[in-house]
């Protein structure tokens, strides 16, 4: 049932807010319908008012430009045959076609999360603006997409990643096809660094960490082994979840992991490839997982030859962890904790960076073969005991 709301251009249908505005008489020939009606995809009156105000402003601008014979508004998708007209004027591929080119070539041997991220970013744009030739998108389209992301509550970092993915797909297609550069999605203002609130991950306090490790030993199952191995190594969740038995050197006098990329799980950076000493509960967990896993993967619930389901692991483990840790702490907080624990034993910063796979700077880092395993093991043992 349709319900009128005491706010301009808004009505509610089955709990969802819609925008509705009549097209002026002198502009009706430009539009398919006499009224523009859009689902705002929200049940919040506050969010609906913000979105409606944005659409009103854009329509006012659009109608002004139409009257002046200009046509560059993001609301052009409501004009008769707007997309068809764009296709007739351009020989460039549609955005959906550019996406397929990008995935077909760049997606080879990449995990399913790569293609999912590309699909998600591109679909956000085509759902909002339409699937057009890539050289017909304009800056106002990019700005409209940015605004829609922030209205949905996405963080600045998430919005930046979405735009990076869109740019990567478009830029790759233009290079492959020999087209001129397209800059509509470059340099979009996302707010000043540090001005947009970002989630700050806190380290897990040592007494809490010890308590969690004790519970992991008692439960002694795959999920707890994964938490335990992260707790005393500071590995990223995806790094640990994607481990293969061949990565483990458990019979060495200094037990360790040889962390490297795999077809089912790539590493975040080149510096992420590293030797990770196993001491404390991480050694216990590595042994249990290696002994009891019935496949070649340490954590078969979350990884196989087809890919690493780190998002599923994150959701499950964070749900279990949430009532046991302070507010703001998650699985990734173990990574912050290991850094603090290494600081507490005065571990040299370059060794700390090596152990965690953090960025290492300086010309000297390009010389030599790095620290011996025994040195890395000594510092990890000091931090963990």
Coordinates of C-alpha atoms in Angstrom, one line a residue:
X1 CA 0.0 0.0 0.0
X2 CA 1.3 3.5 -0.9
X3 CA 1.6 5.9 1.9
X4 CA 2.2 9.6 1.5
X5 CA 4.9 11.1 3.8
X6 CA 5.0 14.6 5.1
X7 CA 8.2 15.4 3.2
X8 CA 8.7 16.7 -0.4
X9 CA 8.6 14.2 -3.2
X10 CA 8.5 11.1 -0.9
X11 CA 6.1 8.3 -0.4
X12 CA 6.3 4.9 1.2
X13 CA 5.4 1.5 -0.2
X14 CA 5.7 -1.7 1.8
X15 CA 8.0 0.2 4.2
X16 CA 10.4 1.3 1.4
X17 CA 10.7 5.0 0.5
X18 CA 10.3 6.2 -3.1
X19 CA 11.1 9.5 -4.8
X20 CA 8.4 10.9 -7.1
X21 CA 8.5 14.2 -9.0
X22 CA 6.4 15.5 -11.9
X23 CA 8.3 16.5 -15.1
X24 CA 7.6 20.1 -16.1
X25 CA 5.2 20.5 -19.1
X26 CA 7.8 22.1 -21.3
X27 CA 10.2 19.2 -20.8
X28 CA 7.9 16.2 -21.1
X29 CA 8.9 15.6 -24.7
X30 CA 12.4 14.7 -23.4
X31 CA 11.2 12.0 -21.0
X32 CA 9.6 8.6 -21.3
X33 CA 7.1 9.2 -18.5
X34 CA 5.4 12.3 -17.1
X35 CA 6.7 11.6 -13.6
X36 CA 10.1 10.4 -12.4
X37 CA 9.8 7.7 -9.7
X38 CA 12.8 5.9 -8.1
X39 CA 13.1 3.5 -5.3
X40 CA 15.4 5.0 -2.7
X41 CA 16.1 1.5 -1.3
X42 CA 15.9 2.5 2.3
X43 CA 13.3 2.3 5.1
X44 CA 14.9 5.2 7.0
X45 CA 13.1 8.5 6.7
X46 CA 16.3 10.4 7.5
X47 CA 18.3 8.6 4.7
X48 CA 15.4 9.0 2.3
X49 CA 15.3 12.8 2.9
X50 CA 19.0 13.1 2.1
X51 CA 18.7 11.0 -1.1
X52 CA 15.6 13.0 -2.2
X53 CA 17.3 16.3 -1.6
X54 CA 20.2 15.1 -3.8
X55 CA 17.8 14.0 -6.5
X56 CA 15.8 17.3 -6.4
X57 CA 19.1 19.3 -6.8
X58 CA 20.2 17.1 -9.7
X59 CA 16.8 17.4 -11.4
X60 CA 16.8 21.1 -11.0
X61 CA 20.2 21.3 -12.6
X62 CA 19.2 18.8 -15.3
X63 CA 16.1 20.8 -16.2
X64 CA 18.1 24.0 -16.4
X65 CA 20.6 22.5 -18.7
X66 CA 17.9 20.9 -20.9
X67 CA 16.4 24.3 -21.3
X68 CA 19.8 25.6 -22.3
X69 CA 20.2 22.7 -24.7
X70 CA 22.9 21.1 -22.6
X71 CA 22.7 17.4 -21.5
X72 CA 25.4 16.4 -19.0
X73 CA 23.4 15.5 -15.8
X74 CA 23.7 12.1 -14.2
X75 CA 19.9 11.8 -14.5
X76 CA 20.2 11.6 -18.3
X77 CA 19.3 7.9 -18.0
X78 CA 15.6 9.0 -17.8
X79 CA 15.8 10.7 -21.2
X80 CA 14.3 8.9 -24.2
X81 CA 16.8 6.5 -25.7
X82 CA 19.7 8.1 -23.8
X83 CA 21.7 4.9 -23.6
X84 CA 20.8 4.1 -27.3
X85 CA 22.0 7.6 -28.3
X86 CA 25.3 7.1 -26.4
X87 CA 25.9 3.8 -28.1
X88 CA 25.3 5.4 -31.5
X89 CA 27.8 8.1 -30.8
X90 CA 30.5 5.8 -29.4
X91 CA 32.4 2.8 -30.8
X92 CA 33.9 2.1 -27.3
X93 CA 32.7 -1.1 -25.5
X94 CA 30.0 -1.0 -22.9
X95 CA 31.1 -1.0 -19.3
X96 CA 29.8 -4.6 -19.0
X97 CA 32.0 -5.6 -22.0
X98 CA 35.0 -3.8 -20.5
X99 CA 34.4 -5.8 -17.4
X100 CA 34.4 -9.1 -19.3
X101 CA 37.7 -8.2 -21.1
X102 CA 39.3 -7.3 -17.7
X103 CA 38.1 -10.5 -16.0
X104 CA 39.0 -12.8 -19.0
X105 CA 42.6 -11.6 -19.0
X106 CA 43.4 -10.3 -15.6
X107 CA 41.3 -12.8 -13.7
X108 CA 43.3 -15.8 -14.8
X109 CA 44.5 -17.8 -11.7
X110 CA 42.9 -15.2 -9.4
X111 CA 40.7 -16.3 -6.5
X112 CA 37.0 -16.0 -6.8
X113 CA 37.1 -12.9 -4.5
X114 CA 38.8 -11.0 -7.3
X115 CA 36.0 -11.5 -9.8
X116 CA 33.4 -10.9 -7.0
X117 CA 35.0 -7.5 -6.2
X118 CA 35.0 -6.5 -9.9
X119 CA 31.4 -7.6 -10.4
X120 CA 30.3 -5.8 -7.3
X121 CA 31.9 -2.5 -8.2
X122 CA 30.8 -2.5 -11.8
X123 CA 27.2 -3.5 -10.9
X124 CA 27.0 -0.7 -8.5
X125 CA 27.7 1.7 -11.3
X126 CA 25.5 0.2 -14.0
X127 CA 22.6 -0.2 -11.5
X128 CA 22.8 3.5 -10.7
X129 CA 23.8 5.1 -14.0
X130 CA 23.2 2.4 -16.7
X131 CA 25.5 0.2 -18.8
X132 CA 27.0 2.7 -21.4
X133 CA 30.0 2.9 -23.6
X134 CA 33.0 3.5 -21.3
X135 CA 33.9 6.8 -23.0
X136 CA 30.4 8.3 -22.4
X137 CA 30.5 8.4 -18.6
X138 CA 31.1 11.9 -17.2
X139 CA 32.3 13.3 -14.0
X140 CA 28.8 13.9 -12.7
X141 CA 28.2 10.1 -13.0
X142 CA 31.2 9.4 -10.9
X143 CA 30.1 12.0 -8.3
X144 CA 26.6 10.5 -8.2
X145 CA 28.1 7.0 -7.6
X146 CA 30.4 8.5 -4.8
X147 CA 27.4 10.1 -3.1
X148 CA 25.3 6.9 -3.3
X149 CA 28.2 5.0 -1.6
X150 CA 28.4 7.4 1.3
X151 CA 24.7 7.6 1.7
X152 CA 24.7 3.8 2.2
X153 CA 27.3 4.2 5.0
X154 CA 30.4 2.9 3.2
X155 CA 33.7 4.0 4.7
X156 CA 36.1 6.2 2.7
X157 CA 38.4 3.2 2.3
X158 CA 35.6 1.0 0.9
X159 CA 34.6 3.7 -1.6
X160 CA 38.2 4.2 -2.7
X161 CA 38.5 0.5 -3.4
X162 CA 35.3 0.5 -5.4
X163 CA 36.6 3.4 -7.6
X164 CA 40.0 1.8 -7.9
X165 CA 38.4 -1.4 -9.3
X166 CA 36.2 0.6 -11.8
X167 CA 39.2 2.5 -13.0
X168 CA 41.3 -0.6 -13.3
X169 CA 38.7 -2.3 -15.5
X170 CA 38.2 0.8 -17.7
X171 CA 41.9 1.5 -18.0
X172 CA 42.7 -2.1 -18.9
X173 CA 40.0 -2.2 -21.6
X174 CA 41.2 1.1 -23.1
X175 CA 44.8 -0.1 -23.3
X176 CA 43.8 -3.5 -24.8
X177 CA 41.6 -1.8 -27.5
X178 CA 43.9 1.2 -28.2
X179 CA 41.4 3.8 -27.0
X180 CA 42.3 7.2 -25.6
X181 CA 42.6 7.5 -21.9
X182 CA 39.3 7.9 -19.9
X183 CA 39.5 10.0 -16.8
X184 CA 35.9 10.3 -15.6
X185 CA 36.6 8.2 -12.5
X186 CA 40.1 9.5 -11.7
X187 CA 40.7 12.0 -9.0
X188 CA 37.1 11.9 -7.6
X189 CA 37.0 13.8 -4.3
X190 CA 36.3 11.3 -1.4
X191 CA 37.0 13.7 1.5
X192 CA 40.3 14.6 3.1
X193 CA 42.5 11.9 4.6
X194 CA 41.7 11.6 8.3
X195 CA 38.5 13.6 8.1
X196 CA 36.3 10.6 7.3
X197 CA 35.8 8.3 10.3
X198 CA 37.6 5.0 9.8
X199 CA 37.4 1.9 11.9
X200 CA 40.4 1.7 14.2
X201 CA 41.4 -1.9 15.0
X202 CA 42.6 -2.3 18.6
X203 CA 45.1 -4.9 19.8
X204 CA 43.7 -7.7 22.0
X205 CA 45.0 -7.3 25.6
X206 CA 47.5 -10.0 26.6
X207 CA 45.4 -11.5 29.5
X208 CA 42.4 -11.7 27.1
X209 CA 44.6 -13.3 24.4
X210 CA 45.9 -15.9 26.9
X211 CA 42.3 -16.7 27.9
X212 CA 41.2 -17.1 24.3
X213 CA 44.2 -19.4 23.6
X214 CA 43.2 -21.6 26.6
X215 CA 39.6 -21.9 25.2
X216 CA 41.0 -22.8 21.8
X217 CA 43.0 -25.7 23.4
X218 CA 39.9 -26.9 25.2
X219 CA 37.7 -26.8 22.1
X220 CA 40.4 -28.2 19.9
X221 CA 38.7 -27.9 16.5
X222 CA 39.5 -26.4 13.1
X223 CA 38.2 -22.9 13.8
X224 CA 40.1 -22.7 17.1
X225 CA 43.3 -24.0 15.4
X226 CA 43.0 -21.2 12.9
X227 CA 42.6 -18.6 15.7
X228 CA 45.5 -20.1 17.7
X229 CA 47.9 -20.1 14.8
X230 CA 47.1 -16.4 14.1
X231 CA 47.3 -15.4 17.8
X232 CA 51.0 -16.2 18.1
X233 CA 52.1 -15.3 14.6
X234 CA 50.2 -12.2 13.7
X235 CA 49.4 -13.7 10.3
X236 CA 46.6 -12.2 8.2
X237 CA 43.5 -14.4 8.3
X238 CA 43.7 -15.1 4.6
X239 CA 47.3 -16.1 4.9
X240 CA 46.6 -18.6 7.6
X241 CA 43.4 -19.9 6.1
X242 CA 45.1 -20.7 2.8
X243 CA 48.0 -22.7 4.2
X244 CA 49.0 -26.0 2.5
X245 CA 50.8 -28.8 4.4
X246 CA 53.8 -28.2 2.1
X247 CA 54.1 -24.7 3.6
X248 CA 54.8 -26.2 7.0
X249 CA 58.3 -27.1 8.4
X250 CA 57.3 -28.7 11.7
X251 CA 60.2 -31.0 12.1
X252 CA 62.9 -28.3 11.7
X253 CA 64.8 -27.4 14.9
X254 CA 63.2 -24.0 14.5
X255 CA 59.6 -25.0 13.4
X256 CA 58.3 -22.4 10.9
X257 CA 56.0 -21.6 8.0
X258 CA 57.3 -20.8 4.5
X259 CA 54.6 -18.4 3.5
X260 CA 54.1 -18.0 -0.2
X261 CA 51.4 -17.3 -2.7
X262 CA 49.3 -20.0 -4.2
X263 CA 46.8 -20.2 -7.1
X264 CA 44.0 -20.5 -4.5
X265 CA 45.2 -17.7 -2.3
X266 CA 47.5 -14.8 -3.3
X267 CA 49.3 -12.7 -0.9
X268 CA 48.6 -9.0 -0.3
X269 CA 52.1 -7.8 -1.3
X270 CA 55.4 -9.2 -2.4
X271 CA 56.8 -8.4 1.1
X272 CA 54.1 -10.7 2.5
X273 CA 56.2 -13.7 1.4
X274 CA 58.2 -14.6 4.5
X275 CA 59.4 -17.1 7.0
X276 CA 57.2 -17.2 10.1
X277 CA 58.6 -19.0 13.2
X278 CA 56.1 -21.2 15.1
X279 CA 56.2 -21.0 18.8
X280 CA 53.7 -21.1 21.6
X281 CA 50.1 -21.9 20.7
X282 CA 50.8 -21.3 17.0
X283 CA 53.0 -24.4 17.0
X284 CA 50.4 -26.4 18.8
X285 CA 47.7 -25.4 16.4
X286 CA 49.9 -26.0 13.3
X287 CA 50.7 -29.6 14.5
X288 CA 47.0 -30.3 15.3
X289 CA 45.8 -29.0 11.9
X290 CA 48.5 -30.9 10.0
X291 CA 47.8 -34.1 11.8
X292 CA 44.1 -34.1 11.6
X293 CA 43.3 -32.4 8.3
X294 CA 42.1 -35.1 5.8
X295 CA 43.2 -33.0 2.8
X296 CA 46.5 -31.3 1.8
X297 CA 45.1 -28.0 3.2
X298 CA 45.4 -27.2 6.9
X299 CA 41.9 -25.7 7.1
X300 CA 39.8 -27.5 4.5
X301 CA 36.6 -25.9 5.8
X302 CA 37.8 -22.6 4.4
X303 CA 40.2 -23.5 1.6
X304 CA 40.6 -26.0 -1.3
X305 CA 42.2 -25.9 -4.7
X306 CA 39.3 -23.8 -6.0
X307 CA 39.9 -20.9 -3.6
X308 CA 40.2 -19.6 -0.1
X309 CA 37.0 -18.5 1.7
X310 CA 38.6 -16.0 4.0
X311 CA 35.4 -13.9 4.2
X312 CA 33.4 -16.9 5.5
X313 CA 36.2 -17.6 8.0
X314 CA 36.2 -14.0 9.1
X315 CA 32.4 -14.0 9.7
X316 CA 32.4 -17.2 11.6
X317 CA 35.5 -16.5 13.7
X318 CA 34.6 -12.9 14.5
X319 CA 31.1 -14.1 15.6
X320 CA 32.7 -16.6 18.0
X321 CA 35.3 -14.1 19.2
X322 CA 33.1 -11.1 19.7
X323 CA 31.8 -11.8 23.2
X324 CA 35.3 -12.7 24.4
X325 CA 37.2 -9.6 23.4
X326 CA 36.8 -5.8 24.1
X327 CA 34.6 -3.8 21.8
X328 CA 36.5 -2.9 18.6
X329 CA 38.6 -6.1 18.6
X330 CA 38.3 -8.7 15.8
X331 CA 40.5 -11.5 14.4
X332 CA 42.7 -9.0 12.7
X333 CA 43.5 -7.5 16.2
X334 CA 45.8 -10.4 16.8
X335 CA 48.0 -8.8 14.1
X336 CA 48.1 -5.6 16.1
X337 CA 48.8 -7.5 19.3
X338 CA 51.9 -9.3 17.9
X339 CA 53.3 -6.0 16.9
X340 CA 52.9 -4.6 20.4
X341 CA 54.4 -7.8 21.9
X342 CA 57.4 -7.5 19.7
X343 CA 57.8 -3.9 20.7
X344 CA 57.6 -4.9 24.4
X345 CA 60.7 -7.1 24.1
X346 CA 62.5 -4.4 22.1
X347 CA 62.6 -6.3 18.9
X348 CA 64.4 -4.3 16.2
X349 CA 61.9 -2.7 13.8
X350 CA 63.2 -4.3 10.6
X351 CA 62.9 -7.8 12.2
X352 CA 59.4 -6.9 13.4
X353 CA 58.5 -5.9 9.8
X354 CA 60.0 -9.1 8.5
X355 CA 58.0 -11.3 10.9
X356 CA 54.7 -9.6 10.1
X357 CA 55.2 -9.0 6.4
X358 CA 54.9 -5.3 6.8
X359 CA 56.5 -2.8 4.4
X360 CA 60.2 -2.6 4.8
X361 CA 62.0 0.5 3.6
X362 CA 65.5 1.7 3.0
X363 CA 68.1 1.0 0.3
X364 CA 69.9 -1.5 2.6
X365 CA 66.9 -3.8 2.4
X366 CA 67.8 -4.7 -1.2
X367 CA 71.2 -6.1 -0.1
X368 CA 72.0 -9.5 1.3
X369 CA 69.6 -12.4 1.9
X370 CA 68.0 -11.3 5.1
X371 CA 68.0 -12.5 8.7
X372 CA 68.8 -16.1 9.5
X373 CA 65.9 -18.2 10.6
X374 CA 67.5 -18.6 14.1
X375 CA 67.4 -14.9 14.6
X376 CA 63.8 -14.6 13.6
X377 CA 62.9 -17.5 15.8
X378 CA 64.7 -16.0 18.8
X379 CA 62.7 -12.8 18.7
X380 CA 59.4 -14.4 18.1
X381 CA 60.0 -16.8 21.0
X382 CA 60.8 -13.8 23.2
X383 CA 57.6 -12.0 22.2
X384 CA 55.4 -15.0 22.6
X385 CA 56.5 -16.6 25.9

